[in-house]
Amino acid sequence: MINGATDSDEAARWAIRLDNRPLEPGEQKALDDWLAVDGRRHGALLRAEAILAHLDRGRALAGPSDNPHDGDESIPWTRRAFLVGGGSVAGLVAIGAWLARPKPIEIRTALGEIRRVPLPDGSVASINTMSDVAVIMAQERRDVKLRDGEAWFQVAHDRDRPFIVEAGPVRVQAVGTAFSVRRRTDGADVLVTEGVVETWVEGRENTRTRIEAGSRSFVANNAQLIKVQPSGGSIDRSLAWRTGELVLNGESLAYAVEELNRYNARKIVIDSPSLRRETVIGYFRIDQLDSFAQAISVTMGATVHSNPDEIHLSR
């Protein structure tokens, strides 16, 4: 019977020997005989050689050694580290695991930018303006760190690899569903459009709360209790940014202006306090501030004063 651990150990030793000097005829025959026993040994040897190549490349990039004893006559550090104490397998396994670690997928959006990003597992992320997201697709789980901003995720079903979004101390987990997370200073807004998610605060896993499609929750960073609210059509309105729209159904003008200003360097300013409380209904493009201001002028009788940097609304 072939022993995988023994084969890996032997492959490491052969890789070190091949990398150190040409084989003698007798050694080459011994290697050929060892490889002929099991075809899988070819793969083990190739993996060991690849790891040594990465180690030597790291040595070259690091530059000359400061150790006066590391002259040309000494065994190169990569092989010496593995040979001392028979640690070849442990060293190669550790370095192999380090090299195999998945690298984060970094996604950052600029002011006014909205991006739709396919992920390696088949999921899709829509990233809102001024957002900073890191995605790590590991074998055991799929982790998303929402450092800033807002994102909507359509998650590919994979029961064995949970999909977890981290927004500060707030956590949101889904297997196969669609939901959004918007990070705020004191917590995160969670909106579910398909399926079910679970949310909790780090360190308080016993407060895990389920949120079903059509519902939403604001999860405070220090939440003792997470409250879920059915939202009906308000979720679709809240996520209209995915198509570059702002949909309002009775929200205040102050809210509308705050949302539009998220996407534009040119800002809308409300000069009259009484205007801030007026309610707005309608569909607006997030990048068309002049059209929005004109609509407010017509419906509320507001006066509009514009300059290159700002649009002022007043009574």
mmCIF file of C-alpha atoms in Angstrom:
data_model
loop_
_atom_site.group_PDB
_atom_site.id
_atom_site.type_symbol
_atom_site.label_atom_id
_atom_site.label_comp_id
_atom_site.label_asym_id
_atom_site.label_seq_id
_atom_site.Cartn_x
_atom_site.Cartn_y
_atom_site.Cartn_z
ATOM 1 C CA MET A 1 0.000 0.000 0.000
ATOM 2 C CA ILE A 2 1.257 3.493 -0.858
ATOM 3 C CA ASN A 3 1.690 5.803 2.117
ATOM 4 C CA GLY A 4 0.853 9.427 1.180
ATOM 5 C CA ALA A 5 2.819 10.954 4.048
ATOM 6 C CA THR A 6 5.904 8.836 3.244
ATOM 7 C CA ASP A 7 5.641 9.718 -0.448
ATOM 8 C CA SER A 8 5.457 13.422 0.363
ATOM 9 C CA ASP A 9 8.505 13.096 2.584
ATOM 10 C CA GLU A 10 10.447 11.284 -0.106
ATOM 11 C CA ALA A 11 9.317 13.750 -2.790
ATOM 12 C CA ALA A 12 10.636 16.622 -0.656
ATOM 13 C CA ARG A 13 14.016 14.936 -0.317
ATOM 14 C CA TRP A 14 14.247 14.230 -4.048
ATOM 15 C CA ALA A 15 13.272 17.816 -4.861
ATOM 16 C CA ILE A 16 16.000 19.156 -2.558
ATOM 17 C CA ARG A 17 18.564 16.771 -4.063
ATOM 18 C CA LEU A 18 17.626 17.676 -7.644
ATOM 19 C CA ASP A 19 17.752 21.365 -6.841
ATOM 20 C CA ASN A 20 21.174 21.094 -5.183
ATOM 21 C CA ARG A 21 23.170 19.230 -7.871
ATOM 22 C CA PRO A 22 22.865 16.877 -10.871
ATOM 23 C CA LEU A 23 22.091 13.267 -9.959
ATOM 24 C CA GLU A 24 24.638 10.518 -10.319
ATOM 25 C CA PRO A 25 23.594 7.620 -12.611
ATOM 26 C CA GLY A 26 22.791 5.415 -9.635
ATOM 27 C CA GLU A 27 20.705 8.154 -8.022
ATOM 28 C CA GLN A 28 18.806 8.763 -11.261
ATOM 29 C CA LYS A 29 17.934 5.059 -11.452
ATOM 30 C CA ALA A 30 16.764 5.107 -7.834
ATOM 31 C CA LEU A 31 14.545 8.118 -8.586
ATOM 32 C CA ASP A 32 13.123 6.443 -11.716
ATOM 33 C CA ASP A 33 12.367 3.274 -9.767
ATOM 34 C CA TRP A 34 10.677 5.288 -6.993
ATOM 35 C CA LEU A 35 8.508 7.189 -9.478
ATOM 36 C CA ALA A 36 7.519 4.005 -11.324
ATOM 37 C CA VAL A 37 5.842 2.522 -8.245
ATOM 38 C CA ASP A 38 2.925 5.012 -8.265
ATOM 39 C CA GLY A 39 1.967 7.640 -10.832
ATOM 40 C CA ARG A 40 0.916 10.007 -8.050
ATOM 41 C CA ARG A 41 4.560 10.376 -7.044
ATOM 42 C CA HIS A 42 5.211 12.446 -10.171
ATOM 43 C CA GLY A 43 2.708 15.018 -8.930
ATOM 44 C CA ALA A 44 4.189 14.989 -5.425
ATOM 45 C CA LEU A 45 7.648 15.657 -6.833
ATOM 46 C CA LEU A 46 6.410 18.477 -9.074
ATOM 47 C CA ARG A 47 4.668 20.150 -6.131
ATOM 48 C CA ALA A 48 7.799 19.907 -3.992
ATOM 49 C CA GLU A 49 9.941 21.387 -6.794
ATOM 50 C CA ALA A 50 7.476 24.236 -7.306
ATOM 51 C CA ILE A 51 7.568 25.139 -3.604
ATOM 52 C CA LEU A 52 11.372 25.166 -3.610
ATOM 53 C CA ALA A 53 11.312 27.450 -6.644
ATOM 54 C CA HIS A 54 9.092 29.903 -4.741
ATOM 55 C CA LEU A 55 11.432 29.786 -1.763
ATOM 56 C CA ASP A 56 14.518 30.480 -3.882
ATOM 57 C CA ARG A 57 12.717 33.339 -5.616
ATOM 58 C CA GLY A 58 11.956 34.834 -2.219
ATOM 59 C CA ARG A 59 15.627 34.492 -1.294
ATOM 60 C CA ALA A 60 16.656 36.324 -4.471
ATOM 61 C CA LEU A 61 14.143 39.130 -3.907
ATOM 62 C CA ALA A 62 15.324 39.583 -0.340
ATOM 63 C CA GLY A 63 18.872 40.349 -1.503
ATOM 64 C CA PRO A 64 22.224 39.284 -0.008
ATOM 65 C CA SER A 65 22.288 37.769 3.468
ATOM 66 C CA ASP A 66 23.643 39.748 6.400
ATOM 67 C CA ASN A 67 24.976 36.528 7.943
ATOM 68 C CA PRO A 68 28.776 36.342 7.408
ATOM 69 C CA HIS A 69 28.627 32.533 7.611
ATOM 70 C CA ASP A 70 26.297 32.272 4.614
ATOM 71 C CA GLY A 71 28.956 32.064 1.944
ATOM 72 C CA ASP A 72 28.812 30.297 -1.422
ATOM 73 C CA GLU A 73 30.269 27.163 0.123
ATOM 74 C CA SER A 74 27.312 26.694 2.494
ATOM 75 C CA ILE A 75 24.134 24.816 1.660
ATOM 76 C CA PRO A 76 21.555 27.352 0.360
ATOM 77 C CA TRP A 77 19.075 28.344 3.086
ATOM 78 C CA THR A 78 16.087 26.701 1.455
ATOM 79 C CA ARG A 79 17.555 23.216 1.462
ATOM 80 C CA ARG A 80 19.379 23.585 4.746
ATOM 81 C CA ALA A 81 16.149 24.605 6.514
ATOM 82 C CA PHE A 82 14.421 21.441 5.337
ATOM 83 C CA LEU A 83 17.317 19.034 5.883
ATOM 84 C CA VAL A 84 18.142 19.984 9.457
ATOM 85 C CA GLY A 85 16.313 17.619 11.774
ATOM 86 C CA GLY A 86 14.618 15.839 8.884
ATOM 87 C CA GLY A 87 12.052 18.650 8.626
ATOM 88 C CA SER A 88 11.583 18.492 4.858
ATOM 89 C CA VAL A 89 7.937 17.456 4.913
ATOM 90 C CA ALA A 90 6.923 19.868 7.662
ATOM 91 C CA GLY A 91 8.651 22.737 5.895
ATOM 92 C CA LEU A 92 7.199 21.981 2.486
ATOM 93 C CA VAL A 93 3.693 21.459 3.860
ATOM 94 C CA ALA A 94 3.824 24.733 5.791
ATOM 95 C CA ILE A 95 5.149 26.715 2.847
ATOM 96 C CA GLY A 96 2.727 24.977 0.492
ATOM 97 C CA ALA A 97 -0.197 25.924 2.702
ATOM 98 C CA TRP A 98 1.019 29.526 2.813
ATOM 99 C CA LEU A 99 1.339 29.684 -0.972
ATOM 100 C CA ALA A 100 -2.131 28.161 -1.401
ATOM 101 C CA ARG A 101 -3.893 30.749 0.761
ATOM 102 C CA PRO A 102 -6.535 32.555 -1.272
ATOM 103 C CA LYS A 103 -5.728 36.176 -1.995
ATOM 104 C CA PRO A 104 -8.412 38.788 -1.228
ATOM 105 C CA ILE A 105 -10.335 40.284 -4.129
ATOM 106 C CA GLU A 106 -10.216 44.025 -3.476
ATOM 107 C CA ILE A 107 -13.107 46.109 -4.864
ATOM 108 C CA ARG A 108 -13.207 49.881 -4.396
ATOM 109 C CA THR A 109 -15.614 52.305 -6.044
ATOM 110 C CA ALA A 110 -15.131 56.022 -6.599
ATOM 111 C CA LEU A 111 -17.641 58.795 -6.021
ATOM 112 C CA GLY A 112 -20.668 58.142 -8.224
ATOM 113 C CA GLU A 113 -19.359 54.761 -9.391
ATOM 114 C CA ILE A 114 -21.552 51.644 -9.215
ATOM 115 C CA ARG A 115 -19.978 48.315 -10.158
ATOM 116 C CA ARG A 116 -21.410 44.859 -10.780
ATOM 117 C CA VAL A 117 -18.714 42.274 -10.042
ATOM 118 C CA PRO A 118 -18.971 38.519 -10.752
ATOM 119 C CA LEU A 119 -17.258 36.484 -8.013
ATOM 120 C CA PRO A 120 -15.301 33.221 -8.533
ATOM 121 C CA ASP A 121 -17.970 31.059 -6.835
ATOM 122 C CA GLY A 122 -20.718 32.215 -9.219
ATOM 123 C CA SER A 123 -22.074 34.886 -6.876
ATOM 124 C CA VAL A 124 -22.505 38.485 -8.006
ATOM 125 C CA ALA A 125 -21.803 41.663 -6.020
ATOM 126 C CA SER A 126 -23.207 45.086 -6.883
ATOM 127 C CA ILE A 127 -21.041 47.699 -5.175
ATOM 128 C CA ASN A 128 -22.442 51.166 -4.482
ATOM 129 C CA THR A 129 -20.631 54.512 -4.573
ATOM 130 C CA MET A 130 -17.588 55.133 -2.334
ATOM 131 C CA SER A 131 -17.404 51.547 -1.089
ATOM 132 C CA ASP A 132 -14.465 49.379 -0.046
ATOM 133 C CA VAL A 133 -14.925 45.605 -0.151
ATOM 134 C CA ALA A 134 -12.557 42.653 0.247
ATOM 135 C CA VAL A 135 -13.660 39.121 -0.761
ATOM 136 C CA ILE A 136 -11.847 35.921 0.253
ATOM 137 C CA MET A 137 -13.020 32.669 -1.342
ATOM 138 C CA ALA A 138 -11.626 29.825 0.795
ATOM 139 C CA GLN A 139 -12.438 26.112 0.674
ATOM 140 C CA GLU A 140 -14.401 26.180 3.930
ATOM 141 C CA ARG A 141 -16.203 29.522 3.689
ATOM 142 C CA ARG A 142 -16.663 32.710 1.701
ATOM 143 C CA ASP A 143 -15.804 35.888 3.585
ATOM 144 C CA VAL A 144 -16.627 39.461 2.595
ATOM 145 C CA LYS A 145 -15.312 42.437 4.540
ATOM 146 C CA LEU A 146 -17.344 45.589 3.940
ATOM 147 C CA ARG A 147 -14.946 48.243 5.152
ATOM 148 C CA ASP A 148 -17.084 51.113 3.926
ATOM 149 C CA GLY A 149 -20.154 51.816 1.822
ATOM 150 C CA GLU A 150 -22.848 49.453 0.577
ATOM 151 C CA ALA A 151 -23.120 46.268 -1.456
ATOM 152 C CA TRP A 152 -25.827 43.898 -2.667
ATOM 153 C CA PHE A 153 -24.968 40.215 -3.033
ATOM 154 C CA GLN A 154 -26.671 37.526 -5.083
ATOM 155 C CA VAL A 155 -25.126 34.459 -3.498
ATOM 156 C CA ALA A 156 -24.512 31.185 -5.340
ATOM 157 C CA HIS A 157 -25.859 28.247 -3.334
ATOM 158 C CA ASP A 158 -23.164 26.244 -1.550
ATOM 159 C CA ARG A 159 -24.330 24.692 1.706
ATOM 160 C CA ASP A 160 -20.796 23.593 2.622
ATOM 161 C CA ARG A 161 -19.317 27.088 2.266
ATOM 162 C CA PRO A 162 -21.273 29.758 4.134
ATOM 163 C CA PHE A 163 -21.171 33.279 2.728
ATOM 164 C CA ILE A 164 -20.486 35.751 5.543
ATOM 165 C CA VAL A 165 -20.368 39.548 5.313
ATOM 166 C CA GLU A 166 -18.493 41.473 7.989
ATOM 167 C CA ALA A 167 -19.422 45.140 8.501
ATOM 168 C CA GLY A 168 -17.526 46.232 11.577
ATOM 169 C CA PRO A 169 -18.801 44.001 14.405
ATOM 170 C CA VAL A 170 -21.983 43.140 12.482
ATOM 171 C CA ARG A 171 -22.129 39.760 10.726
ATOM 172 C CA VAL A 172 -24.579 38.572 8.059
ATOM 173 C CA GLN A 173 -24.577 34.973 6.825
ATOM 174 C CA ALA A 174 -26.305 33.426 3.813
ATOM 175 C CA VAL A 175 -25.977 30.188 1.866
ATOM 176 C CA GLY A 176 -27.904 30.932 -1.310
ATOM 177 C CA THR A 177 -29.895 34.128 -1.257
ATOM 178 C CA ALA A 178 -29.783 37.835 -2.156
ATOM 179 C CA PHE A 179 -29.338 40.675 0.315
ATOM 180 C CA SER A 180 -27.657 44.030 0.842
ATOM 181 C CA VAL A 181 -25.554 45.472 3.640
ATOM 182 C CA ARG A 182 -24.924 49.179 4.117
ATOM 183 C CA ARG A 183 -22.330 50.067 6.693
ATOM 184 C CA ARG A 184 -23.013 53.020 8.962
ATOM 185 C CA THR A 185 -21.046 54.557 11.802
ATOM 186 C CA ASP A 186 -23.123 52.876 14.511
ATOM 187 C CA GLY A 187 -24.124 49.653 12.748
ATOM 188 C CA ALA A 188 -25.382 48.282 9.445
ATOM 189 C CA ASP A 189 -28.598 48.186 7.421
ATOM 190 C CA VAL A 190 -29.487 44.687 6.227
ATOM 191 C CA LEU A 191 -32.119 44.211 3.482
ATOM 192 C CA VAL A 192 -33.109 40.770 2.159
ATOM 193 C CA THR A 193 -34.528 40.419 -1.348
ATOM 194 C CA GLU A 194 -34.420 36.608 -1.697
ATOM 195 C CA GLY A 195 -34.218 33.711 0.723
ATOM 196 C CA VAL A 196 -33.123 34.064 4.342
ATOM 197 C CA VAL A 197 -30.057 35.403 6.130
ATOM 198 C CA GLU A 198 -28.888 35.282 9.728
ATOM 199 C CA THR A 199 -27.363 38.327 11.394
ATOM 200 C CA TRP A 200 -25.634 38.887 14.718
ATOM 201 C CA VAL A 201 -22.980 41.011 16.429
ATOM 202 C CA GLU A 202 -19.499 39.596 16.904
ATOM 203 C CA GLY A 203 -19.172 38.025 20.344
ATOM 204 C CA ARG A 204 -22.965 37.639 20.650
ATOM 205 C CA GLU A 205 -23.582 34.632 18.448
ATOM 206 C CA ASN A 206 -26.443 33.593 20.727
ATOM 207 C CA THR A 207 -28.444 36.568 19.378
ATOM 208 C CA ARG A 208 -28.444 35.251 15.795
ATOM 209 C CA THR A 209 -31.591 36.562 14.117
ATOM 210 C CA ARG A 210 -33.185 35.388 10.877
ATOM 211 C CA ILE A 211 -34.291 37.924 8.282
ATOM 212 C CA GLU A 212 -36.496 36.677 5.469
ATOM 213 C CA ALA A 213 -37.072 38.065 1.984
ATOM 214 C CA GLY A 214 -39.031 41.305 2.056
ATOM 215 C CA SER A 215 -37.736 42.277 5.494
ATOM 216 C CA ARG A 216 -34.985 44.508 6.805
ATOM 217 C CA SER A 217 -33.146 45.372 9.989
ATOM 218 C CA PHE A 218 -30.766 47.953 11.328
ATOM 219 C CA VAL A 219 -28.195 46.036 13.374
ATOM 220 C CA ALA A 220 -26.430 48.305 15.849
ATOM 221 C CA ASN A 221 -22.774 47.622 16.641
ATOM 222 C CA ASN A 222 -23.709 46.942 20.269
ATOM 223 C CA ALA A 223 -27.136 45.417 19.680
ATOM 224 C CA GLN A 224 -28.541 43.356 22.529
ATOM 225 C CA LEU A 225 -31.678 42.622 20.504
ATOM 226 C CA ILE A 226 -32.053 42.705 16.715
ATOM 227 C CA LYS A 227 -35.443 43.828 15.469
ATOM 228 C CA VAL A 228 -36.735 42.795 12.045
ATOM 229 C CA GLN A 229 -39.266 44.839 10.098
ATOM 230 C CA PRO A 230 -41.318 43.744 7.067
ATOM 231 C CA SER A 231 -40.752 46.351 4.376
ATOM 232 C CA GLY A 232 -42.814 45.445 1.348
ATOM 233 C CA GLY A 233 -41.908 47.612 -1.620
ATOM 234 C CA SER A 234 -39.509 49.846 0.300
ATOM 235 C CA ILE A 235 -36.682 47.361 -0.246
ATOM 236 C CA ASP A 236 -36.913 47.702 -4.027
ATOM 237 C CA ARG A 237 -36.868 51.476 -3.643
ATOM 238 C CA SER A 238 -33.862 51.309 -1.335
ATOM 239 C CA LEU A 239 -31.954 49.218 -3.860
ATOM 240 C CA ALA A 240 -32.830 51.285 -6.937
ATOM 241 C CA TRP A 241 -29.234 52.581 -6.860
ATOM 242 C CA ARG A 242 -28.231 49.358 -8.646
ATOM 243 C CA THR A 243 -29.743 50.834 -11.828
ATOM 244 C CA GLY A 244 -28.615 54.397 -11.102
ATOM 245 C CA GLU A 245 -31.960 55.616 -9.751
ATOM 246 C CA LEU A 246 -33.351 57.168 -6.600
ATOM 247 C CA VAL A 247 -36.989 56.154 -6.010
ATOM 248 C CA LEU A 248 -38.941 58.223 -3.486
ATOM 249 C CA ASN A 249 -42.394 57.569 -2.080
ATOM 250 C CA GLY A 250 -43.057 60.227 0.530
ATOM 251 C CA GLU A 251 -39.548 60.564 1.964
ATOM 252 C CA SER A 252 -38.423 64.028 3.064
ATOM 253 C CA LEU A 253 -36.542 66.363 0.777
ATOM 254 C CA ALA A 254 -33.704 66.324 3.306
ATOM 255 C CA TYR A 255 -33.410 62.539 2.888
ATOM 256 C CA ALA A 256 -33.542 62.802 -0.925
ATOM 257 C CA VAL A 257 -30.790 65.408 -1.017
ATOM 258 C CA GLU A 258 -28.597 63.416 1.356
ATOM 259 C CA GLU A 259 -28.885 60.348 -0.871
ATOM 260 C CA LEU A 260 -28.198 62.249 -4.112
ATOM 261 C CA ASN A 261 -25.164 63.937 -2.598
ATOM 262 C CA ARG A 262 -23.626 60.500 -2.012
ATOM 263 C CA TYR A 263 -23.054 60.144 -5.749
ATOM 264 C CA ASN A 264 -21.987 63.617 -6.863
ATOM 265 C CA ALA A 265 -19.096 65.993 -6.286
ATOM 266 C CA ARG A 266 -21.492 68.857 -6.940
ATOM 267 C CA LYS A 267 -23.837 69.095 -3.943
ATOM 268 C CA ILE A 268 -27.424 70.187 -3.352
ATOM 269 C CA VAL A 269 -27.895 72.541 -0.395
ATOM 270 C CA ILE A 270 -31.276 73.271 1.226
ATOM 271 C CA ASP A 271 -31.215 76.841 2.527
ATOM 272 C CA SER A 272 -34.763 77.004 3.935
ATOM 273 C CA PRO A 273 -35.477 74.715 6.945
ATOM 274 C CA SER A 274 -39.154 74.433 5.994
ATOM 275 C CA LEU A 275 -38.179 72.828 2.673
ATOM 276 C CA ARG A 276 -36.303 70.026 4.404
ATOM 277 C CA ARG A 277 -39.559 68.570 5.775
ATOM 278 C CA GLU A 278 -41.398 68.574 2.443
ATOM 279 C CA THR A 279 -42.069 65.107 1.058
ATOM 280 C CA VAL A 280 -41.040 63.888 -2.386
ATOM 281 C CA ILE A 281 -42.514 61.289 -4.737
ATOM 282 C CA GLY A 282 -40.913 60.229 -7.998
ATOM 283 C CA TYR A 283 -38.112 58.508 -9.909
ATOM 284 C CA PHE A 284 -34.852 60.432 -10.345
ATOM 285 C CA ARG A 285 -31.500 59.669 -11.922
ATOM 286 C CA ILE A 286 -28.768 59.917 -9.313
ATOM 287 C CA ASP A 287 -26.470 61.814 -11.691
ATOM 288 C CA GLN A 288 -28.994 64.409 -12.895
ATOM 289 C CA LEU A 289 -29.063 67.001 -10.133
ATOM 290 C CA ASP A 290 -30.332 69.838 -12.305
ATOM 291 C CA SER A 291 -33.392 67.808 -13.325
ATOM 292 C CA PHE A 292 -34.084 66.999 -9.680
ATOM 293 C CA ALA A 293 -33.749 70.652 -8.664
ATOM 294 C CA GLN A 294 -36.085 71.715 -11.462
ATOM 295 C CA ALA A 295 -38.692 69.182 -10.318
ATOM 296 C CA ILE A 296 -38.481 70.534 -6.760
ATOM 297 C CA SER A 297 -38.837 74.055 -8.097
ATOM 298 C CA VAL A 298 -42.046 73.133 -9.941
ATOM 299 C CA THR A 299 -43.681 70.975 -7.254
ATOM 300 C CA MET A 300 -42.699 72.985 -4.159
ATOM 301 C CA GLY A 301 -42.289 76.459 -5.555
ATOM 302 C CA ALA A 302 -38.645 76.491 -4.529
ATOM 303 C CA THR A 303 -36.106 78.927 -5.907
ATOM 304 C CA VAL A 304 -32.992 77.365 -7.456
ATOM 305 C CA HIS A 305 -29.586 79.090 -7.442
ATOM 306 C CA SER A 306 -26.768 77.176 -9.126
ATOM 307 C CA ASN A 307 -23.006 77.480 -9.357
ATOM 308 C CA PRO A 308 -20.349 74.996 -10.507
ATOM 309 C CA ASP A 309 -20.030 73.503 -7.019
ATOM 310 C CA GLU A 310 -23.531 73.648 -5.526
ATOM 311 C CA ILE A 311 -27.250 73.869 -6.235
ATOM 312 C CA HIS A 312 -29.120 75.894 -3.592
ATOM 313 C CA LEU A 313 -32.827 75.359 -2.888
ATOM 314 C CA SER A 314 -34.773 77.980 -0.959
ATOM 315 C CA ARG A 315 -38.262 79.376 -0.472
#
